[in-house]
Amino acid sequence: MKKMKQMLSSDLIKPLFKEFRIGLEKESQRITPDGELATTEHPKRIASRDIHPYIQTDFSETQMELITPVFDSSEETLRFLGALHDVTLRSLENGERLWPMSMPPVLPRDDKDIIIAKLSDQGDVNYRRYLAKVYGKRKQMVSGIHYNFEFSDEFLRALFKEQDQVTSFEEFRTSCYMKVSRQYLRYRWLVTYLYGASPFAEKGYFFNQPAEQPVRSFRNSHFGYTNRPEINVSYDSLEKYVADINDLIDNGLLIEAKEFYSSVRLRGTDNIDELLTKGVSYIELRNIDLNPFAEYGISLETLDFLHLFMMTMLWLDETEETSENLLKTGVVKNEQVSLEHPMVKTDNYEEGLWLLKEMEKLATALNLPKEYLAVIEKSSKALEHPKETLAAQIVTEIESTYKSNKELATSLGNTYHERAIEKPYQLSGYRHMELSTQIMMFDAIQNGVKVEVLDENDQFLKLTYQGKVEYVKNANMTSKDSYIVPLLMENKTVTKKVLAKAGFRVPLGKEFSSMEKAEQAYDLFANKGFVVKPKSTNYGLGISIFKDGATFEDYKKALEIAFSEDTDLLVEEFLPGTEYRFFVLDGKTRAILLRVPANIVGDGKRTVTELVNEKNQDSLRGTHHRSPLEIIQLGDIEQLMLKEQGLTIDSIPAVDQVVYLRENSNVSTGGDSIDVTDDMDESYKKIAEEAVEALGAKICGIDLIIPDKTIKGNKKDTSYGIIEGNFNPAMHMHIYPFAGTGRRLTMDVLGLLYPDIKR
């Protein structure tokens, strides 16, 4: 058979190096703000762990487990783990945090106060009781990262074509995983050296405290959560691996296959015997400590190293040493490195140099990008200077800044908690996406709905709950609305005609497709209130409003602005009154918003520009719908509005003078949002609901102009006017209004798609 190094160096293989799949499982203990082990039950805000695809409970009631889907890159996996962190931290009760260390916080003196997870499946509970009896509860409280690694099918098939030994593809795939497993178990000590991060054990973990602290990794030593020494399994072949585990079960040394807690487990099916027919499809690494300095417990740098290390394990030539001796050597070296002082150069220094050199050879042969070379360089530096390792950095932080391991862990836990709740309207990992979509993803994950981002730029999600799949765009465009509905509402002329035909009051006006014809119609509108808007638009883009008419110069400027957004525009009569956004879902008004146009209040000292800059500092304001409120602009439209008030951007408004920068009240153009749902008369809600029904929509934002909301609305009179229907109404402004009660409309959408989800 060709040498693996030769095969991997093939021009056909090189481009496939980054084609792999990973998933992460991350365990953490819940703690109080002062670093004590929590005593509460699993958070009630999170959907039942019986059905939740991502957020589970491990051994104890306080030990949360976050499970990512499988992704095609480390970056995607880490981003989703960040999202799970945000959901988890914002769902914790009593101000709880997550302990960022692998070794647990101070444990209770009495074992009975370490509560086994209260699961509904009695078999799962009994299994945990068995583990508590055999290993003790305290070892079960250790946490870490499980790294699930899968070579891409394309990569393995390309390798398979390169090899000249006659085997089936399934056998070849399994042989690759077996080789990587053997090599990883032999050389895993380098991972422990670089990324071991459990140098201290808090009180209550040991009954008899070890004499020497700190170490590199208590978790990866025999003090951590490992099987008894007599539990040995061969990795010579898949057949021997399965047979050895079955023998251990038959002899009562293991209760079932999942009790085998090796640093590497062969995966592909939950049934150990099925591995023989289905083969190994991925391997699970279980020896990764939590990195307390990484917000989500592991960094992208570590993930890049692990990927490169796994490929190196495939790259390395195997020695003639028997598998049994190979694994024993690996155990001895890993134990030795785990218990070394973090500041001391490892006794395995020379072998480490060789390993990193092999990684460099692989990177060179495969023309790997610079980030992999940077990881190797940093690892080499850490091998030469132990203070650069993760364990040593923890020790240094404690010695220089903190009084204890607990104080460091508590401080970091508090920091990560504050980051998660600082902007509750955003979702870590996906903050570049539209805000309502981020909130929808948060609610879906919290409620146990599987979420797949199909297109980030187009805000397209795939949701799965209880086997039912739904596709959602922009958080509220769903299968519940027919294809024609958004097309209808996108066209302002068609929208008006449909509503007028159904007996609703809409503004009169004309449509223009050329600048020349629009200019010629100036005299029709010059001396009365009118609005210029693109025919097809959203978010208030390109709209100019003149309540008392306008000069030809200003009219022409408004036409230019509208034509910049669309090839056709509308000039409509201005309907006096206050504008309200009604959000209607499934025939019912769920929220009503008063949107106050972009404005500032003068103080007699500062200019319009300075006051705008100050108001834009509000943490609720941002851009591109990534914050509940948009920043106020000072563009052409705003300067036209200032001109009407006799002001410029350099004017200094008087004390308490309200200056409006926009006539239209869209939040997307800097307006303020005020929830008035409970204050609106039911008559107007009914008008909005009937109008949405006339448009044939399930989800719609409908804009009503109401001169006096204290007077009951009547569909047939002038108590209101409908100026617009929106097929993709922004929801974040209702959820996080500038003032008033927030309305969680994303939950209403989820409830529409999945009625079993409680709103």
PDB file of C-alpha atoms in Angstrom, residues 9 44 142 189 198 281 308 398 432 455 669 749:
ATOM      1  CA  SER A   9       0.852  15.000  -0.869  1.00  0.00           C
ATOM      2  CA  LYS A  44     -37.251  26.418  33.121  1.00  0.00           C
ATOM      3  CA  VAL A 142     -15.559  17.434  35.986  1.00  0.00           C
ATOM      4  CA  TRP A 189       0.185  14.318  25.634  1.00  0.00           C
ATOM      5  CA  SER A 198      -7.086  22.478  34.949  1.00  0.00           C
ATOM      6  CA  SER A 281     -17.855   7.346  10.503  1.00  0.00           C
ATOM      7  CA  LEU A 308      -4.036  19.903  12.002  1.00  0.00           C
ATOM      8  CA  ILE A 398      -3.820  34.017  39.637  1.00  0.00           C
ATOM      9  CA  HIS A 432     -24.159  40.390  11.266  1.00  0.00           C
ATOM     10  CA  ASP A 455     -28.364  31.718   3.632  1.00  0.00           C
ATOM     11  CA  THR A 669     -34.805  55.936   9.442  1.00  0.00           C
ATOM     12  CA  VAL A 749     -44.481  33.404  14.527  1.00  0.00           C
TER      13      VAL A 749
END
